[in-house]
PDB file of C-alpha atoms in Angstrom:
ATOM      1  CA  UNK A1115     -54.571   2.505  -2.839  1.00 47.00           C
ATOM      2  CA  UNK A1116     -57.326   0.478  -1.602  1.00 49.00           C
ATOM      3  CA  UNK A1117     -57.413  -2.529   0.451  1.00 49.00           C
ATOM      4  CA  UNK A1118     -58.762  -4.713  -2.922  1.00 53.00           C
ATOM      5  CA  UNK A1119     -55.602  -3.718  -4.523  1.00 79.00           C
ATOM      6  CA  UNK A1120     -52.829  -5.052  -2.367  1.00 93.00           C
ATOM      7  CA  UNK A1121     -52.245  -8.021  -4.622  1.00 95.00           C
ATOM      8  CA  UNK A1122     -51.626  -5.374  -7.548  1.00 96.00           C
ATOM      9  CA  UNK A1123     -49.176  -3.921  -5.160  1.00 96.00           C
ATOM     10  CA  UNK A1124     -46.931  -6.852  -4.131  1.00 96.00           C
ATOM     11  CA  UNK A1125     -46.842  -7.937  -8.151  1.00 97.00           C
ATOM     12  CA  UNK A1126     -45.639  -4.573  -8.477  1.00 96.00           C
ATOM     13  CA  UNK A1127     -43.184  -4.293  -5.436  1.00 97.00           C
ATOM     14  CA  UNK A1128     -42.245  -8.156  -6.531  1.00 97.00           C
ATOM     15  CA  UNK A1129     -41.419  -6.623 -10.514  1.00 98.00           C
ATOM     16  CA  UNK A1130     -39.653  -3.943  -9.072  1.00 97.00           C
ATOM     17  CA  UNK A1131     -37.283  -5.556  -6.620  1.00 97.00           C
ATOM     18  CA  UNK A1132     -36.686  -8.152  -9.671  1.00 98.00           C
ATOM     19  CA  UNK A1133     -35.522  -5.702 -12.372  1.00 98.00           C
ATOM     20  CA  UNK A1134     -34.727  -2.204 -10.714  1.00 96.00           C
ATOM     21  CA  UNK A1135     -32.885  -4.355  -7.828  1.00 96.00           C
ATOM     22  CA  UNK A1136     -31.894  -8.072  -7.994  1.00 97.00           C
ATOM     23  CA  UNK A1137     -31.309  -7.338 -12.348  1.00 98.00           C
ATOM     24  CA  UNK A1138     -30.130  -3.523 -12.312  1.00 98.00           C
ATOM     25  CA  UNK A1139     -27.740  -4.184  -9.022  1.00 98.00           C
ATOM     26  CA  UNK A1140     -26.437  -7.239 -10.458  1.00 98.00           C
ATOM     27  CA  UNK A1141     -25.341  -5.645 -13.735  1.00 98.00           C
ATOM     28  CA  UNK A1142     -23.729  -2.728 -11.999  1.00 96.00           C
ATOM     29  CA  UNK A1143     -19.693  -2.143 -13.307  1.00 95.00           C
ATOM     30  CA  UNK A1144     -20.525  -4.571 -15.972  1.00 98.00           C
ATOM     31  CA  UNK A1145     -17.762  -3.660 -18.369  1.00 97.00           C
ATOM     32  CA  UNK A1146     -17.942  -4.299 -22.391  1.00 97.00           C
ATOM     33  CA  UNK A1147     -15.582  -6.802 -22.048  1.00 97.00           C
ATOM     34  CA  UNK A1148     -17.330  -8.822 -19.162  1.00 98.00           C
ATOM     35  CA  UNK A1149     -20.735  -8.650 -21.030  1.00 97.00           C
ATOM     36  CA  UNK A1150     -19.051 -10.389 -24.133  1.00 96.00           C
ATOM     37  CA  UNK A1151     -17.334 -12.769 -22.089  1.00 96.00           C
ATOM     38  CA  UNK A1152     -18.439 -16.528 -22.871  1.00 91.00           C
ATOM     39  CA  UNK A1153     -17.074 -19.280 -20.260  1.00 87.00           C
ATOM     40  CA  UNK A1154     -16.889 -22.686 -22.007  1.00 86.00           C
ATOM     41  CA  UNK A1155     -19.624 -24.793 -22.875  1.00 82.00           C
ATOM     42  CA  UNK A1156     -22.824 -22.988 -23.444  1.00 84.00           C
ATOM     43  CA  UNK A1157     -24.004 -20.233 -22.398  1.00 90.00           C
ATOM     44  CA  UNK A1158     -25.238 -17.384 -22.997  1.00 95.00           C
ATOM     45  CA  UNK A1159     -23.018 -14.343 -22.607  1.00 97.00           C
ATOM     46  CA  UNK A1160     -23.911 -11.056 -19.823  1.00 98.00           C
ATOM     47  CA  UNK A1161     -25.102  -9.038 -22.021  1.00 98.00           C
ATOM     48  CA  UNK A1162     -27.627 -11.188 -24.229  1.00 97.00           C
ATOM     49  CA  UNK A1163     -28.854 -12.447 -20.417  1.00 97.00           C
ATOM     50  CA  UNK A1164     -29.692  -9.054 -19.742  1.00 98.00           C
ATOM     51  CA  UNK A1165     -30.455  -8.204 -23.344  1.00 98.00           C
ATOM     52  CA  UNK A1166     -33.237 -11.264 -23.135  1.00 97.00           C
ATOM     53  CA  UNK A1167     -34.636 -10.271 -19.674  1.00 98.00           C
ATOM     54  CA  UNK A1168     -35.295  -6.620 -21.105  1.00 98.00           C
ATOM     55  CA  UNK A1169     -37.011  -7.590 -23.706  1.00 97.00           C
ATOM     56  CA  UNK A1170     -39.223  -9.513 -22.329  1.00 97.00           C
ATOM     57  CA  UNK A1171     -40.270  -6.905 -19.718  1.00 98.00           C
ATOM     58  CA  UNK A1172     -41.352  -4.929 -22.865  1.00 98.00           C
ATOM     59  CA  UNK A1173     -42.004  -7.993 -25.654  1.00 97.00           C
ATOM     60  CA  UNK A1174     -44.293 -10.074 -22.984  1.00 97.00           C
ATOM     61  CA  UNK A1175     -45.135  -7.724 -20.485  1.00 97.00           C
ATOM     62  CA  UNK A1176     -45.757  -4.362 -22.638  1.00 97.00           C
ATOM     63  CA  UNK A1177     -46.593  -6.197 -25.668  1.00 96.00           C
ATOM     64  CA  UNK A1178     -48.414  -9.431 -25.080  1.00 96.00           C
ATOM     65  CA  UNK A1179     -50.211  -8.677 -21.834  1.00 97.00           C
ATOM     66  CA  UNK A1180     -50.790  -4.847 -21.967  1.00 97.00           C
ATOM     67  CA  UNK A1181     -51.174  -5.156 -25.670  1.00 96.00           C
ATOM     68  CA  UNK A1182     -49.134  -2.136 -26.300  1.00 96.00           C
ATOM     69  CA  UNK A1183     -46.380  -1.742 -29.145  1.00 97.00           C
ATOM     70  CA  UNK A1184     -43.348  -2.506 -27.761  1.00 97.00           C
ATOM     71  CA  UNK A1185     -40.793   0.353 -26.758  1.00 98.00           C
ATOM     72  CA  UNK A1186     -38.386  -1.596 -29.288  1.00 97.00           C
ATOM     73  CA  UNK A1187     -40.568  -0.858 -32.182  1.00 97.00           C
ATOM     74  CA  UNK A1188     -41.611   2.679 -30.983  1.00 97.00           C
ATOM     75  CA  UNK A1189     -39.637   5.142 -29.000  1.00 97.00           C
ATOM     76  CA  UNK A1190     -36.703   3.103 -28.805  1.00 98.00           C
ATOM     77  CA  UNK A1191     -36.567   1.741 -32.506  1.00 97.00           C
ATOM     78  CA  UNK A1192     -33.299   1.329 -33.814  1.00 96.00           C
ATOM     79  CA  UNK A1193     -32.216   2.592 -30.373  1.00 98.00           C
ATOM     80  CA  UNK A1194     -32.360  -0.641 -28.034  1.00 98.00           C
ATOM     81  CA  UNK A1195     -28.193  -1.173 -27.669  1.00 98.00           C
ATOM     82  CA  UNK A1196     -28.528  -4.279 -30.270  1.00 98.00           C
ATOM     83  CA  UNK A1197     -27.190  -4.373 -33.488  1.00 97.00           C
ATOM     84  CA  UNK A1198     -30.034  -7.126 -34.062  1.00 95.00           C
ATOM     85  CA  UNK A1199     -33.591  -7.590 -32.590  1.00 94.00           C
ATOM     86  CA  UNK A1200     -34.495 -10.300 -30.061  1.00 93.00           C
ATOM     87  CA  UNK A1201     -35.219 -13.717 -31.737  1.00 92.00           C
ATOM     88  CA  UNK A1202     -39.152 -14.655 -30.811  1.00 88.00           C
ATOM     89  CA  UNK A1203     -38.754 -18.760 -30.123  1.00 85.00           C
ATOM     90  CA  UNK A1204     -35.102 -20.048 -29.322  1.00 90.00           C
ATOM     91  CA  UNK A1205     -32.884 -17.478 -28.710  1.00 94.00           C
ATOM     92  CA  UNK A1206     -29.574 -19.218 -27.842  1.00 93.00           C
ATOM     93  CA  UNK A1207     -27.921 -18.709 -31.725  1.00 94.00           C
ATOM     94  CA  UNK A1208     -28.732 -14.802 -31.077  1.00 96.00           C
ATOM     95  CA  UNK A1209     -27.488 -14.772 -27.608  1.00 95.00           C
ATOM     96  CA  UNK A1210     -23.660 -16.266 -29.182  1.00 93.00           C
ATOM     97  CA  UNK A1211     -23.740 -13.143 -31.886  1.00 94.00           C
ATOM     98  CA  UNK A1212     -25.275 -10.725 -30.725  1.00 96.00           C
ATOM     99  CA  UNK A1213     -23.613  -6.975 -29.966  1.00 97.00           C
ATOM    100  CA  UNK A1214     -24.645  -5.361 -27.340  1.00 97.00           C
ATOM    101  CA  UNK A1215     -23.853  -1.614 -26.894  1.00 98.00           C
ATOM    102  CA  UNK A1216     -24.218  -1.429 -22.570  1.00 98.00           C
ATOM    103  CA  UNK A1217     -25.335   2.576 -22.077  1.00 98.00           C
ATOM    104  CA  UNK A1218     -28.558   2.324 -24.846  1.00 98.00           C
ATOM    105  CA  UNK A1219     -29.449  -1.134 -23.329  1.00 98.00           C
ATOM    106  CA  UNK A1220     -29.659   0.465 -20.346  1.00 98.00           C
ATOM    107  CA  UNK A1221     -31.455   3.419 -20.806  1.00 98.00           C
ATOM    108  CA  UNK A1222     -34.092   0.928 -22.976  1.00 98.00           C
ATOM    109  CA  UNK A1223     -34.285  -1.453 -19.988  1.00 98.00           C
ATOM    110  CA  UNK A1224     -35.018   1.785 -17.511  1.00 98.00           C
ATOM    111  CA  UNK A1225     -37.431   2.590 -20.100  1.00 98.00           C
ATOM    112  CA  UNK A1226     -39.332  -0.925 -20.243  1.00 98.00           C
ATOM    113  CA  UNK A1227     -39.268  -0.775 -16.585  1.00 98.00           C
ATOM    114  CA  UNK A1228     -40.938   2.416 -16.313  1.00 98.00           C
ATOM    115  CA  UNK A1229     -43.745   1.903 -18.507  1.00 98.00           C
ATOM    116  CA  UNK A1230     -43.981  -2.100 -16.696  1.00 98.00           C
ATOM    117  CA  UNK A1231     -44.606  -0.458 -13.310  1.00 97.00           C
ATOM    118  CA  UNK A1232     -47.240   2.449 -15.041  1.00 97.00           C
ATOM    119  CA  UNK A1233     -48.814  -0.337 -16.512  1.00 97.00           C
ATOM    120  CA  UNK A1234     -48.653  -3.002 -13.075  1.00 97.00           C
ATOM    121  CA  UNK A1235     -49.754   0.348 -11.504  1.00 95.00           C
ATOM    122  CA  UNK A1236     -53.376   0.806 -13.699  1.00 96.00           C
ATOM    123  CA  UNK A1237     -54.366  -2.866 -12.752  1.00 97.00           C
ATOM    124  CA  UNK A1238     -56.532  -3.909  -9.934  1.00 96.00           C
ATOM    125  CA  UNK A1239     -57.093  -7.303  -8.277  1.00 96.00           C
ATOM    126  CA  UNK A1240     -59.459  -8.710  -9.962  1.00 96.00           C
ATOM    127  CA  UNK A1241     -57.289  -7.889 -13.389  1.00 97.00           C
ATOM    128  CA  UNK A1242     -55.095 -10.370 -12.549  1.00 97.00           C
ATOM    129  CA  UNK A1243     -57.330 -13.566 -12.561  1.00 97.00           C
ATOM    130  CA  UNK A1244     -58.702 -12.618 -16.209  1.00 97.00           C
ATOM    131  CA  UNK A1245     -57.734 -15.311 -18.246  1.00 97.00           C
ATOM    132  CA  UNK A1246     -55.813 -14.191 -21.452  1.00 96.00           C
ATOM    133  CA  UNK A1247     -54.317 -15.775 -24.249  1.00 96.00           C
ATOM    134  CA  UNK A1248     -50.545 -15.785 -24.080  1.00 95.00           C
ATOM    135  CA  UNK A1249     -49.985 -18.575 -26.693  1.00 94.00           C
ATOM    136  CA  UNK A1250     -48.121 -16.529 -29.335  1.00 91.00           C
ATOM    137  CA  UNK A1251     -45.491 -16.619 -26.924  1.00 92.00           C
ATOM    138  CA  UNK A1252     -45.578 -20.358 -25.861  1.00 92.00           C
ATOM    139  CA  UNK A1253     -47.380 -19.870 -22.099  1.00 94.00           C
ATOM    140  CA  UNK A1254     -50.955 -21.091 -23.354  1.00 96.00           C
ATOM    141  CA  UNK A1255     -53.785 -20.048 -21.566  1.00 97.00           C
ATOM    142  CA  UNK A1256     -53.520 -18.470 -18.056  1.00 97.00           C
ATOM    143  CA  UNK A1257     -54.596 -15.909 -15.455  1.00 98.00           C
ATOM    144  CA  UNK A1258     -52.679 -12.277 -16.116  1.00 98.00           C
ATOM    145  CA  UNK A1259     -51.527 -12.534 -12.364  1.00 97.00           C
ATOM    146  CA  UNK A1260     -49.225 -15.957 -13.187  1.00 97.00           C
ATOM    147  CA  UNK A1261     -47.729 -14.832 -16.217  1.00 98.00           C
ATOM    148  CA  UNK A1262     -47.156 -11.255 -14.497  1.00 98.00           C
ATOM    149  CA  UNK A1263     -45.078 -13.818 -11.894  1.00 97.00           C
ATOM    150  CA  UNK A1264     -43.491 -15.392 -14.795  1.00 96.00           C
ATOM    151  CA  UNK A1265     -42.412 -12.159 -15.928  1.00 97.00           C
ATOM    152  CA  UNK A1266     -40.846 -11.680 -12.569  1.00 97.00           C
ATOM    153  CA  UNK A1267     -39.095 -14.692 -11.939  1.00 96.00           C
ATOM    154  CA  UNK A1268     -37.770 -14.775 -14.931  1.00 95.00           C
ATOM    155  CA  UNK A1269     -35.653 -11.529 -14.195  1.00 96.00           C
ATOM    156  CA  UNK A1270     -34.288 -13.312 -11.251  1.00 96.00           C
ATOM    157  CA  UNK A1271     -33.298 -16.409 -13.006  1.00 97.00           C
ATOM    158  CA  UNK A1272     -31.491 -14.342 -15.485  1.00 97.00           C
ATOM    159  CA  UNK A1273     -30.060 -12.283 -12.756  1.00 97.00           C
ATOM    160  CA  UNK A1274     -28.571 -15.787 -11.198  1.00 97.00           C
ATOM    161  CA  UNK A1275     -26.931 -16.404 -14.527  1.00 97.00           C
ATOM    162  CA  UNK A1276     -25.476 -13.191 -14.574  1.00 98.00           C
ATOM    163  CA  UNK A1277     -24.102 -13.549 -11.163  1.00 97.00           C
ATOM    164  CA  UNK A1278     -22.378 -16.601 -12.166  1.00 97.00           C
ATOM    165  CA  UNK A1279     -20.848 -14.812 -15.234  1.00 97.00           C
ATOM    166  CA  UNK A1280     -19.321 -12.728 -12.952  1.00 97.00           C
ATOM    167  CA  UNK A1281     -17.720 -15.102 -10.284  1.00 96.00           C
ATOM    168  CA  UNK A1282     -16.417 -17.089 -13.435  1.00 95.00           C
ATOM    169  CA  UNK A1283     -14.844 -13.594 -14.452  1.00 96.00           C
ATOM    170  CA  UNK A1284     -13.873 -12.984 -10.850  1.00 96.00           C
ATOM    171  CA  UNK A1285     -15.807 -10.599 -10.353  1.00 96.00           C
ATOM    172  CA  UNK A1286     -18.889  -9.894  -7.583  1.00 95.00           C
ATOM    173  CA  UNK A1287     -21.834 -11.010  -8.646  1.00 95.00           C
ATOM    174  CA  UNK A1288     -24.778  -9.898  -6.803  1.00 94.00           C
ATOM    175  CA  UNK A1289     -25.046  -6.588  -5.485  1.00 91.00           C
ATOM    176  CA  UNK A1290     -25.284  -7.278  -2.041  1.00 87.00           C
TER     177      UNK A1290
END
């Protein structure tokens, strides 16, 4: 890698920590059970958290900014671990009905992930000040390098959530 490409590299180090660490470790021993669990009040379950934050690695990041189909309409159709696509707009009806089947989520997220850091991986510095269009998706008009931290912090918002989940469940939440 050369020196022009370092802020490629943290995006990608950042997206990585996110999902394959902060997400991944915090849904380890996740049970069925837990991921259907729904505390008073309202939100959204375990498993449509992680469900959401999934899909928008390969929805926003694949889809929208790559401009590739999305796993969930390609390799993985039929095959994401939801007996119901993702909602585009509000998703919080969706997140109270949803199914989630734990072991294909899983293997879709590592999936998503994957092709995320192959496609973080082909960028170089100066891709990520191109201004795209990222309207269809409600974000407006912005540099690829701020919606690629979006992307990120969203995963560790949803990770927070999840976290909670747990400790309401009494269980450990993060995986440190």
């Amino acid at each position: 890698m050369s020196h022009q490409d370092t802020a490629v590299a943290l995006a990608r180090s950042q997206f990585q920590a996110a999902y394959m660490g902060w997400l991944e470790g915090t849904m380890q021993g996740v049970t069925a059970e837990q991921a259907t669990w729904r505390p008073d009040g309202r939100s959204a379950p375990i498993g449509a958290q992680y469900a959401h934050a999934v899909a928008a690695v390969d929805f926003l990041l694949l889809g929208l900014a790559a401009g590739r189909p999305p796993l969930a309409m390609t390799t993985f159709a039929g095959a994401t671990g939801l007996n119901e696509p993702h909602p585009t707009g509000d998703w919080s009806e969706w997140a109270q009905r949803v199914k989630v089947d734990l072991g294909a989520l899983h293997a879709y997220a590592l999936a998503s992930y994957a092709a995320a850091d192959e496609y973080l991986g082909s960028l170089h510095d100066e891709d990520l000040a191109q201004v795209k269009d990222f309207s269809a998706a409600g974000f407006g008009e912005q540099a690829l390098g701020a919606f690629i931290t979006t992307i990120i912090l969203h995963a560790t918002a949803h990770s927070g959530e999840i976290a909670v989940l747990k400790g309401l469940q009494d269980l450990k939440g993060y995986p440190f």
